[in-house]
PDB file of C-alpha atoms and ligand atoms in Angstrom:
ATOM      1  CA  MET A 255     -99.575 156.161  52.932  1.00  0.00           C
ATOM      2  CA  GLN A 256     -96.646 158.607  53.034  1.00  0.00           C
ATOM      3  CA  PHE A 257     -94.085 157.871  55.740  1.00  0.00           C
ATOM      4  CA  SER A 258     -90.607 158.841  56.878  1.00  0.00           C
ATOM      5  CA  LYS A 259     -88.216 156.325  58.452  1.00  0.00           C
ATOM      6  CA  TRP A 260     -86.124 157.616  61.376  1.00  0.00           C
ATOM      7  CA  HIS A 261     -83.966 156.209  64.132  1.00  0.00           C
ATOM      8  CA  GLY A 262     -82.486 157.367  67.415  1.00  0.00           C
ATOM      9  CA  LEU A 263     -79.347 155.303  68.102  1.00  0.00           C
ATOM     10  CA  GLY A 264     -80.796 152.427  66.088  1.00  0.00           C
ATOM     11  CA  ASN A 265     -84.207 152.473  67.815  1.00  0.00           C
ATOM     12  CA  ASP A 266     -86.224 152.991  64.676  1.00  0.00           C
ATOM     13  CA  PHE A 267     -89.621 154.369  63.804  1.00  0.00           C
ATOM     14  CA  VAL A 268     -92.058 154.922  60.976  1.00  0.00           C
ATOM     15  CA  ILE A 269     -93.155 158.563  61.343  1.00  0.00           C
ATOM     16  CA  VAL A 270     -96.478 159.490  59.748  1.00  0.00           C
ATOM     17  CA  GLU A 271     -98.847 162.451  59.722  1.00  0.00           C
ATOM     18  CA  PRO A 272    -102.481 161.326  60.008  1.00  0.00           C
ATOM     19  CA  GLU A 273    -103.686 164.525  58.349  1.00  0.00           C
ATOM     20  CA  LYS A 274    -101.734 163.618  55.207  1.00  0.00           C
ATOM     21  CA  ASN A 275    -103.055 160.052  55.286  1.00  0.00           C
ATOM     22  CA  PRO A 276    -106.761 160.441  56.075  1.00  0.00           C
ATOM     23  CA  GLY A 277    -108.578 157.232  56.980  1.00  0.00           C
ATOM     24  CA  PHE A 278    -105.428 155.150  57.488  1.00  0.00           C
ATOM     25  CA  ASP A 279    -105.713 152.870  60.562  1.00  0.00           C
ATOM     26  CA  PHE A 280    -102.306 153.383  62.205  1.00  0.00           C
ATOM     27  CA  ARG A 281    -103.138 151.464  65.391  1.00  0.00           C
ATOM     28  CA  GLY A 282    -104.500 148.494  63.455  1.00  0.00           C
ATOM     29  CA  SER A 283    -101.594 148.531  60.988  1.00  0.00           C
ATOM     30  CA  ALA A 284     -98.717 149.212  63.391  1.00  0.00           C
ATOM     31  CA  GLU A 285     -97.711 145.581  63.849  1.00  0.00           C
ATOM     32  CA  HIS A 286     -97.672 144.982  60.086  1.00  0.00           C
ATOM     33  CA  LEU A 287     -95.865 148.255  59.312  1.00  0.00           C
ATOM     34  CA  CYS A 288     -93.157 147.311  61.832  1.00  0.00           C
ATOM     35  CA  ASP A 289     -92.655 143.832  60.396  1.00  0.00           C
ATOM     36  CA  ARG A 290     -89.111 143.736  58.977  1.00  0.00           C
ATOM     37  CA  HIS A 291     -90.081 141.253  56.232  1.00  0.00           C
ATOM     38  CA  PHE A 292     -93.689 141.945  55.296  1.00  0.00           C
ATOM     39  CA  GLY A 293     -93.846 145.627  56.173  1.00  0.00           C
ATOM     40  CA  ILE A 294     -91.566 148.674  56.353  1.00  0.00           C
ATOM     41  CA  GLY A 295     -89.696 147.412  59.429  1.00  0.00           C
ATOM     42  CA  ALA A 296     -89.330 149.353  62.677  1.00  0.00           C
ATOM     43  CA  ASP A 297     -89.545 149.211  66.483  1.00  0.00           C
ATOM     44  CA  GLY A 298     -92.597 151.454  66.385  1.00  0.00           C
ATOM     45  CA  VAL A 299     -94.988 153.735  64.509  1.00  0.00           C
ATOM     46  CA  VAL A 300     -95.196 157.387  65.563  1.00  0.00           C
ATOM     47  CA  THR A 301     -97.990 159.742  64.478  1.00  0.00           C
ATOM     48  CA  VAL A 302     -97.480 163.524  64.509  1.00  0.00           C
ATOM     49  CA  ARG A 303    -100.439 165.931  64.358  1.00  0.00           C
ATOM     50  CA  PRO A 304    -100.174 169.752  64.544  1.00  0.00           C
ATOM     51  CA  LEU A 305    -102.037 171.404  67.431  1.00  0.00           C
ATOM     52  CA  GLY A 306    -101.120 174.959  66.432  1.00  0.00           C
ATOM     53  CA  GLY A 307     -97.901 176.947  66.790  1.00  0.00           C
ATOM     54  CA  SER A 308     -95.058 174.814  68.124  1.00  0.00           C
ATOM     55  CA  ALA A 309     -97.422 172.244  69.721  1.00  0.00           C
ATOM     56  CA  PHE A 310     -97.977 168.809  68.248  1.00  0.00           C
ATOM     57  CA  GLU A 311     -99.723 165.616  69.307  1.00  0.00           C
ATOM     58  CA  MET A 312     -97.441 162.570  69.254  1.00  0.00           C
ATOM     59  CA  ARG A 313     -98.750 159.017  69.620  1.00  0.00           C
ATOM     60  CA  ILE A 314     -96.572 155.927  69.723  1.00  0.00           C
ATOM     61  CA  TYR A 315     -97.375 152.324  68.795  1.00  0.00           C
ATOM     62  CA  ASN A 316     -94.980 149.483  69.633  1.00  0.00           C
ATOM     63  CA  SER A 317     -94.088 146.823  67.073  1.00  0.00           C
ATOM     64  CA  ASP A 318     -96.595 144.443  68.718  1.00  0.00           C
ATOM     65  CA  GLY A 319     -99.345 146.959  67.960  1.00  0.00           C
ATOM     66  CA  THR A 320     -99.828 148.170  71.543  1.00  0.00           C
ATOM     67  CA  GLU A 321     -99.932 151.898  72.200  1.00  0.00           C
ATOM     68  CA  THR A 322     -97.519 153.346  74.756  1.00  0.00           C
ATOM     69  CA  GLU A 323     -97.531 156.599  76.695  1.00  0.00           C
ATOM     70  CA  MET A 324     -94.026 157.815  75.850  1.00  0.00           C
ATOM     71  CA  CYS A 325     -90.934 157.183  73.739  1.00  0.00           C
ATOM     72  CA  GLY A 326     -87.740 159.131  74.323  1.00  0.00           C
ATOM     73  CA  ASN A 327     -85.868 158.286  71.142  1.00  0.00           C
ATOM     74  CA  ALA A 328     -88.966 159.151  69.111  1.00  0.00           C
ATOM     75  CA  THR A 329     -89.154 162.620  70.720  1.00  0.00           C
ATOM     76  CA  ARG A 330     -85.722 163.443  69.267  1.00  0.00           C
ATOM     77  CA  CYS A 331     -86.715 162.076  65.846  1.00  0.00           C
ATOM     78  CA  VAL A 332     -89.990 164.048  65.872  1.00  0.00           C
ATOM     79  CA  GLY A 333     -88.218 167.237  66.952  1.00  0.00           C
ATOM     80  CA  LEU A 334     -85.898 167.021  63.962  1.00  0.00           C
ATOM     81  CA  TYR A 335     -88.775 165.911  61.708  1.00  0.00           C
ATOM     82  CA  ILE A 336     -90.770 169.043  62.589  1.00  0.00           C
ATOM     83  CA  ARG A 337     -87.756 171.255  62.009  1.00  0.00           C
ATOM     84  CA  LYS A 338     -86.689 169.559  58.743  1.00  0.00           C
ATOM     85  CA  ASN A 339     -90.201 169.719  57.297  1.00  0.00           C
ATOM     86  CA  LYS A 340     -90.774 173.275  58.562  1.00  0.00           C
ATOM     87  CA  LEU A 341     -93.989 172.267  60.331  1.00  0.00           C
ATOM     88  CA  ALA A 342     -93.350 175.024  62.876  1.00  0.00           C
ATOM     89  CA  ALA A 343     -91.021 177.984  63.307  1.00  0.00           C
ATOM     90  CA  GLY A 344     -88.029 177.898  65.608  1.00  0.00           C
ATOM     91  CA  SER A 345     -86.186 174.941  67.113  1.00  0.00           C
ATOM     92  CA  GLU A 346     -88.159 174.213  70.294  1.00  0.00           C
ATOM     93  CA  PHE A 347     -91.405 172.257  70.203  1.00  0.00           C
ATOM     94  CA  GLU A 348     -94.047 170.870  72.543  1.00  0.00           C
ATOM     95  CA  LEU A 349     -95.113 167.258  72.099  1.00  0.00           C
ATOM     96  CA  HIS A 350     -98.393 166.260  73.736  1.00  0.00           C
ATOM     97  CA  THR A 351     -98.392 162.539  74.447  1.00  0.00           C
ATOM     98  CA  ARG A 352    -100.464 160.131  76.546  1.00  0.00           C
ATOM     99  CA  GLY A 353     -97.623 160.284  79.071  1.00  0.00           C
ATOM    100  CA  GLY A 354     -97.564 164.079  79.326  1.00  0.00           C
ATOM    101  CA  ILE A 355     -95.923 166.995  77.530  1.00  0.00           C
ATOM    102  CA  VAL A 356     -92.255 166.789  76.541  1.00  0.00           C
ATOM    103  CA  ARG A 357     -90.187 169.517  74.904  1.00  0.00           C
ATOM    104  CA  PRO A 358     -87.504 168.765  72.290  1.00  0.00           C
ATOM    105  CA  LYS A 359     -85.035 171.473  71.316  1.00  0.00           C
ATOM    106  CA  VAL A 360     -82.935 171.057  68.159  1.00  0.00           C
ATOM    107  CA  LEU A 361     -79.377 172.182  68.975  1.00  0.00           C
ATOM    108  CA  ASP A 362     -76.991 173.958  66.603  1.00  0.00           C
ATOM    109  CA  ASN A 363     -74.908 170.781  66.278  1.00  0.00           C
ATOM    110  CA  GLY A 364     -77.958 168.853  65.014  1.00  0.00           C
ATOM    111  CA  SER A 365     -78.496 166.812  68.154  1.00  0.00           C
ATOM    112  CA  VAL A 366     -81.654 167.184  70.199  1.00  0.00           C
ATOM    113  CA  ARG A 367     -82.081 167.984  73.919  1.00  0.00           C
ATOM    114  CA  VAL A 368     -85.462 166.945  75.303  1.00  0.00           C
ATOM    115  CA  ASP A 369     -87.097 168.021  78.553  1.00  0.00           C
ATOM    116  CA  MET A 370     -88.686 164.673  79.424  1.00  0.00           C
ATOM    117  CA  GLY A 371     -90.511 166.062  82.432  1.00  0.00           C
ATOM    118  CA  GLU A 372     -90.630 164.681  85.963  1.00  0.00           C
ATOM    119  CA  PRO A 373     -90.022 161.009  86.811  1.00  0.00           C
ATOM    120  CA  HIS A 374     -92.124 159.106  89.313  1.00  0.00           C
ATOM    121  CA  LEU A 375     -90.925 156.181  91.389  1.00  0.00           C
ATOM    122  CA  LEU A 376     -93.149 153.131  91.208  1.00  0.00           C
ATOM    123  CA  ARG A 377     -93.718 150.166  93.486  1.00  0.00           C
ATOM    124  CA  GLY A 378     -95.017 147.967  90.713  1.00  0.00           C
ATOM    125  CA  GLU A 379     -97.738 150.250  89.420  1.00  0.00           C
ATOM    126  CA  ILE A 380     -98.057 152.198  92.651  1.00  0.00           C
ATOM    127  CA  PRO A 381     -96.448 155.646  92.874  1.00  0.00           C
ATOM    128  CA  VAL A 382     -94.062 155.866  95.838  1.00  0.00           C
ATOM    129  CA  ALA A 383     -94.940 158.751  98.105  1.00  0.00           C
ATOM    130  CA  GLY A 384     -92.494 160.724 100.228  1.00  0.00           C
ATOM    131  CA  ASP A 385     -88.725 160.848  99.933  1.00  0.00           C
ATOM    132  CA  PRO A 386     -87.755 159.120  96.685  1.00  0.00           C
ATOM    133  CA  ALA A 387     -84.545 157.835  98.208  1.00  0.00           C
ATOM    134  CA  SER A 388     -86.361 155.937 100.950  1.00  0.00           C
ATOM    135  CA  GLY A 389     -86.571 152.293  99.982  1.00  0.00           C
ATOM    136  CA  ALA A 390     -86.043 153.155  96.366  1.00  0.00           C
ATOM    137  CA  GLU A 391     -84.813 149.673  95.399  1.00  0.00           C
ATOM    138  CA  ASN A 392     -88.237 148.420  96.319  1.00  0.00           C
ATOM    139  CA  LEU A 393     -89.266 145.870  93.770  1.00  0.00           C
ATOM    140  CA  ALA A 394     -88.405 142.262  94.610  1.00  0.00           C
ATOM    141  CA  ILE A 395     -89.072 140.406  91.361  1.00  0.00           C
ATOM    142  CA  GLU A 396     -89.289 136.665  92.031  1.00  0.00           C
ATOM    143  CA  LEU A 397     -88.791 134.527  88.920  1.00  0.00           C
ATOM    144  CA  PRO A 398     -88.354 130.760  88.598  1.00  0.00           C
ATOM    145  CA  GLY A 399     -84.750 130.170  89.622  1.00  0.00           C
ATOM    146  CA  ARG A 400     -83.838 133.839  89.929  1.00  0.00           C
ATOM    147  CA  GLN A 401     -84.729 136.960  91.912  1.00  0.00           C
ATOM    148  CA  PHE A 402     -84.033 140.524  90.848  1.00  0.00           C
ATOM    149  CA  SER A 403     -84.226 143.696  92.908  1.00  0.00           C
ATOM    150  CA  ALA A 404     -85.440 146.583  90.760  1.00  0.00           C
ATOM    151  CA  VAL A 405     -86.167 150.260  90.976  1.00  0.00           C
ATOM    152  CA  GLY A 406     -89.542 151.134  89.477  1.00  0.00           C
ATOM    153  CA  VAL A 407     -89.520 154.438  87.590  1.00  0.00           C
ATOM    154  CA  SER A 408     -92.163 156.014  85.366  1.00  0.00           C
ATOM    155  CA  MET A 409     -91.222 158.439  82.607  1.00  0.00           C
ATOM    156  CA  GLY A 410     -94.841 158.385  81.487  1.00  0.00           C
ATOM    157  CA  ASN A 411     -94.217 154.737  80.648  1.00  0.00           C
ATOM    158  CA  PRO A 412     -93.098 152.125  83.215  1.00  0.00           C
ATOM    159  CA  HIS A 413     -89.525 150.912  83.743  1.00  0.00           C
ATOM    160  CA  ALA A 414     -87.966 148.277  85.994  1.00  0.00           C
ATOM    161  CA  VAL A 415     -84.291 149.231  86.405  1.00  0.00           C
ATOM    162  CA  ILE A 416     -82.076 146.352  87.573  1.00  0.00           C
ATOM    163  CA  PHE A 417     -78.461 146.979  88.568  1.00  0.00           C
ATOM    164  CA  VAL A 418     -76.103 144.069  87.878  1.00  0.00           C
ATOM    165  CA  PRO A 419     -72.342 143.560  88.420  1.00  0.00           C
ATOM    166  CA  ASP A 420     -71.702 142.328  84.863  1.00  0.00           C
ATOM    167  CA  ILE A 421     -74.115 143.234  82.072  1.00  0.00           C
ATOM    168  CA  ASN A 422     -72.491 140.741  79.691  1.00  0.00           C
ATOM    169  CA  ALA A 423     -73.547 137.929  82.022  1.00  0.00           C
ATOM    170  CA  VAL A 424     -77.251 138.870  81.743  1.00  0.00           C
ATOM    171  CA  GLU A 425     -79.360 136.650  79.472  1.00  0.00           C
ATOM    172  CA  LEU A 426     -81.549 139.534  78.280  1.00  0.00           C
ATOM    173  CA  GLU A 427     -83.777 137.445  75.999  1.00  0.00           C
ATOM    174  CA  LYS A 428     -84.411 135.000  78.874  1.00  0.00           C
ATOM    175  CA  TRP A 429     -85.091 137.347  81.782  1.00  0.00           C
ATOM    176  CA  GLY A 430     -86.404 140.399  79.893  1.00  0.00           C
ATOM    177  CA  PRO A 431     -89.784 138.951  78.896  1.00  0.00           C
ATOM    178  CA  GLN A 432     -90.280 137.343  82.306  1.00  0.00           C
ATOM    179  CA  VAL A 433     -89.791 140.679  84.067  1.00  0.00           C
ATOM    180  CA  GLU A 434     -91.839 142.537  81.407  1.00  0.00           C
ATOM    181  CA  CYS A 435     -94.860 140.344  82.113  1.00  0.00           C
ATOM    182  CA  HIS A 436     -94.397 139.915  85.895  1.00  0.00           C
ATOM    183  CA  ALA A 437     -97.549 140.209  88.011  1.00  0.00           C
ATOM    184  CA  LEU A 438     -96.106 143.365  89.624  1.00  0.00           C
ATOM    185  CA  PHE A 439     -96.810 145.121  86.307  1.00  0.00           C
ATOM    186  CA  PRO A 440    -100.437 144.649  85.231  1.00  0.00           C
ATOM    187  CA  ASN A 441     -99.686 146.819  82.183  1.00  0.00           C
ATOM    188  CA  LYS A 442     -96.279 145.164  81.671  1.00  0.00           C
ATOM    189  CA  THR A 443     -93.024 147.118  81.922  1.00  0.00           C
ATOM    190  CA  ASN A 444     -89.835 148.015  80.101  1.00  0.00           C
ATOM    191  CA  VAL A 445     -86.787 146.305  81.633  1.00  0.00           C
ATOM    192  CA  GLU A 446     -83.322 147.872  81.903  1.00  0.00           C
ATOM    193  CA  PHE A 447     -80.254 145.925  83.071  1.00  0.00           C
ATOM    194  CA  VAL A 448     -77.525 148.335  84.150  1.00  0.00           C
ATOM    195  CA  GLU A 449     -73.833 147.960  84.962  1.00  0.00           C
ATOM    196  CA  VAL A 450     -72.358 150.992  86.707  1.00  0.00           C
ATOM    197  CA  ILE A 451     -68.947 151.885  85.188  1.00  0.00           C
ATOM    198  CA  SER A 452     -68.469 155.048  87.220  1.00  0.00           C
ATOM    199  CA  ASP A 453     -70.706 157.545  88.997  1.00  0.00           C
ATOM    200  CA  ARG A 454     -70.980 159.349  85.634  1.00  0.00           C
ATOM    201  CA  MET A 455     -71.190 156.457  83.189  1.00  0.00           C
ATOM    202  CA  VAL A 456     -73.305 153.308  82.988  1.00  0.00           C
ATOM    203  CA  ARG A 457     -73.776 150.539  80.427  1.00  0.00           C
ATOM    204  CA  MET A 458     -77.443 149.668  79.862  1.00  0.00           C
ATOM    205  CA  ARG A 459     -79.233 147.032  77.790  1.00  0.00           C
ATOM    206  CA  VAL A 460     -83.002 147.041  77.407  1.00  0.00           C
ATOM    207  CA  TRP A 461     -85.866 144.649  76.875  1.00  0.00           C
ATOM    208  CA  GLU A 462     -88.683 146.926  75.783  1.00  0.00           C
ATOM    209  CA  ARG A 463     -92.351 146.343  76.516  1.00  0.00           C
ATOM    210  CA  GLY A 464     -94.110 145.484  73.279  1.00  0.00           C
ATOM    211  CA  CYS A 465     -90.868 145.339  71.261  1.00  0.00           C
ATOM    212  CA  GLY A 466     -88.260 143.078  72.841  1.00  0.00           C
ATOM    213  CA  VAL A 467     -84.547 143.897  72.664  1.00  0.00           C
ATOM    214  CA  THR A 468     -83.896 147.298  71.050  1.00  0.00           C
ATOM    215  CA  LEU A 469     -80.588 149.066  70.401  1.00  0.00           C
ATOM    216  CA  ALA A 470     -81.529 152.011  72.587  1.00  0.00           C
ATOM    217  CA  CYS A 471     -84.282 153.281  74.883  1.00  0.00           C
ATOM    218  CA  GLY A 472     -84.561 156.988  75.668  1.00  0.00           C
ATOM    219  CA  THR A 473     -87.084 156.771  78.492  1.00  0.00           C
ATOM    220  CA  GLY A 474     -85.170 153.749  79.799  1.00  0.00           C
ATOM    221  CA  SER A 475     -81.986 155.820  79.902  1.00  0.00           C
ATOM    222  CA  CYS A 476     -83.823 158.552  81.813  1.00  0.00           C
ATOM    223  CA  ALA A 477     -85.238 155.964  84.237  1.00  0.00           C
ATOM    224  CA  THR A 478     -81.745 154.502  84.642  1.00  0.00           C
ATOM    225  CA  CYS A 479     -80.342 157.896  85.654  1.00  0.00           C
ATOM    226  CA  VAL A 480     -83.144 158.490  88.161  1.00  0.00           C
ATOM    227  CA  ALA A 481     -82.644 155.006  89.639  1.00  0.00           C
ATOM    228  CA  GLY A 482     -78.893 155.612  89.860  1.00  0.00           C
ATOM    229  CA  VAL A 483     -79.434 158.879  91.732  1.00  0.00           C
ATOM    230  CA  VAL A 484     -82.061 157.638  94.215  1.00  0.00           C
ATOM    231  CA  THR A 485     -79.974 154.553  95.071  1.00  0.00           C
ATOM    232  CA  GLY A 486     -76.807 156.609  95.440  1.00  0.00           C
ATOM    233  CA  ARG A 487     -74.996 154.875  92.580  1.00  0.00           C
ATOM    234  CA  THR A 488     -74.572 157.747  90.115  1.00  0.00           C
ATOM    235  CA  ALA A 489     -74.349 161.493  89.779  1.00  0.00           C
ATOM    236  CA  ARG A 490     -77.270 163.462  88.315  1.00  0.00           C
ATOM    237  CA  CYS A 491     -75.510 163.960  84.947  1.00  0.00           C
ATOM    238  CA  ILE A 492     -74.480 160.686  83.327  1.00  0.00           C
ATOM    239  CA  THR A 493     -73.598 159.093  80.006  1.00  0.00           C
ATOM    240  CA  VAL A 494     -75.623 155.986  79.211  1.00  0.00           C
ATOM    241  CA  LEU A 495     -73.801 153.551  76.921  1.00  0.00           C
ATOM    242  CA  LEU A 496     -76.350 151.594  74.854  1.00  0.00           C
ATOM    243  CA  ASP A 497     -75.966 148.955  72.145  1.00  0.00           C
ATOM    244  CA  GLY A 498     -76.750 151.670  69.575  1.00  0.00           C
ATOM    245  CA  GLY A 499     -74.692 154.536  71.001  1.00  0.00           C
ATOM    246  CA  GLU A 500     -74.630 157.079  73.845  1.00  0.00           C
ATOM    247  CA  LEU A 501     -77.166 159.373  75.477  1.00  0.00           C
ATOM    248  CA  GLN A 502     -76.440 162.198  77.902  1.00  0.00           C
ATOM    249  CA  ILE A 503     -78.954 162.323  80.741  1.00  0.00           C
ATOM    250  CA  ASP A 504     -79.338 165.111  83.297  1.00  0.00           C
ATOM    251  CA  TYR A 505     -81.712 164.608  86.242  1.00  0.00           C
ATOM    252  CA  SER A 506     -81.964 168.265  87.193  1.00  0.00           C
ATOM    253  CA  LEU A 507     -81.912 169.327  90.835  1.00  0.00           C
ATOM    254  CA  ASN A 508     -83.471 172.680  89.823  1.00  0.00           C
ATOM    255  CA  ASP A 509     -86.811 171.472  88.501  1.00  0.00           C
ATOM    256  CA  ASN A 510     -86.738 167.677  89.101  1.00  0.00           C
ATOM    257  CA  HIS A 511     -87.057 167.255  85.339  1.00  0.00           C
ATOM    258  CA  VAL A 512     -84.996 164.750  83.348  1.00  0.00           C
ATOM    259  CA  TYR A 513     -83.183 166.075  80.248  1.00  0.00           C
ATOM    260  CA  MET A 514     -82.008 163.738  77.499  1.00  0.00           C
ATOM    261  CA  THR A 515     -79.567 164.772  74.746  1.00  0.00           C
ATOM    262  CA  GLY A 516     -78.665 162.709  71.725  1.00  0.00           C
ATOM    263  CA  PRO A 517     -78.883 162.263  67.945  1.00  0.00           C
ATOM    264  CA  ALA A 518     -81.695 161.380  65.555  1.00  0.00           C
ATOM    265  CA  CYS A 519     -81.526 160.539  61.869  1.00  0.00           C
ATOM    266  CA  GLU A 520     -83.878 160.311  58.894  1.00  0.00           C
ATOM    267  CA  VAL A 521     -82.962 157.231  56.852  1.00  0.00           C
ATOM    268  CA  PHE A 522     -85.502 157.396  54.001  1.00  0.00           C
ATOM    269  CA  ARG A 523     -89.003 158.452  52.982  1.00  0.00           C
ATOM    270  CA  GLY A 524     -91.512 156.292  51.178  1.00  0.00           C
ATOM    271  CA  GLN A 525     -94.992 155.472  50.035  1.00  0.00           C
ATOM    272  CA  TYR A 526     -96.605 152.442  51.712  1.00  0.00           C
ATOM    273  CA  THR A 527     -98.908 150.960  49.090  1.00  0.00           C
ATOM    274  CA  GLU A 528    -100.156 147.658  50.476  1.00  0.00           C
ATOM    275  CA  THR A 529    -103.924 147.600  50.678  1.00  0.00           C
ATOM    276  CA  ARG A 530    -104.877 145.451  53.700  1.00  0.00           C
TER     277      ARG A 530
HETATM  278  N1  LIG B1056     -91.714 150.121  74.330  1.00  0.00           N
HETATM  279  C1  LIG B1056     -91.912 151.297  75.179  1.00  0.00           C
HETATM  280  C2  LIG B1056     -92.071 152.568  74.315  1.00  0.00           C
HETATM  281  C3  LIG B1056     -90.802 152.945  73.560  1.00  0.00           C
HETATM  282  C4  LIG B1056     -89.737 153.433  74.518  1.00  0.00           C
HETATM  283  C5  LIG B1056     -88.330 153.585  73.924  1.00  0.00           C
HETATM  284  N2  LIG B1056     -88.180 153.209  72.555  1.00  0.00           N
HETATM  285  C6  LIG B1056     -87.773 154.977  74.179  1.00  0.00           C
HETATM  286  O1  LIG B1056     -86.938 155.455  73.387  1.00  0.00           O
HETATM  287  O2  LIG B1056     -88.153 155.567  75.218  1.00  0.00           O
HETATM  288  C7  LIG B1056     -93.164 151.117  76.058  1.00  0.00           C
HETATM  289  O3  LIG B1056     -94.034 150.287  75.725  1.00  0.00           O
HETATM  290  O4  LIG B1056     -93.250 151.854  77.056  1.00  0.00           O
END
């Protein structure tokens, strides 16, 4: 099975084209492919299938083998992958995912700006109607010995954004999985702990659903910006400082879409030969 290994700020993926690997069971093999000792090693597997013109289907499998609706860092990798492999003309593409359509644009400086579409505030799994600012910090997450107040935001996939005074004091590996699997989230959730540095800069660390701690989360950075805006903590254009680097996020007042800009990098290509 031919694959290409990419990362977006250290959040890494095995990118494959099903049409070039007929019969390969990507869903069933995702966990093994992501294993950093017995497989290729990655946070996820991403399949890319042409739909005609500049449109492609993109599906994303976490390292635990579960399929997710959306992955921001992967959209930048796939945008550059399409361009680099000349799978379509131009520099703007349309990625059809389970979480909706997103639109990466490869910029002249080699970074990628993605229209990630509209966010939706969540109360657990329930969309919040009406004014997004009303009661935005609406999720009281009770854990043994600790309570967190979170803002629920969907970017196609679910996020619980938790603002904290000191991000270095957060035991991410302890609290992340407990929030991920809390009863408020029947389909689990991604968990972002955020320290506000200024109204235009935040530091964020993430425990990802189906992956654990990753170096960066694109949809989590978008959710963080939306949560910052609706709770009055940040401006609509912010820099998100992640373990793996920085993303620029713009929660546009014009169209209520969230735009994410950042890098993506191809590390190597290979042939996966294990017969399983
Ligand atoms: N683990 C996530 C998907 C990957 C999201 C993240 N890697 C990003 O860049 O958005 C989920 O189950 O929703």
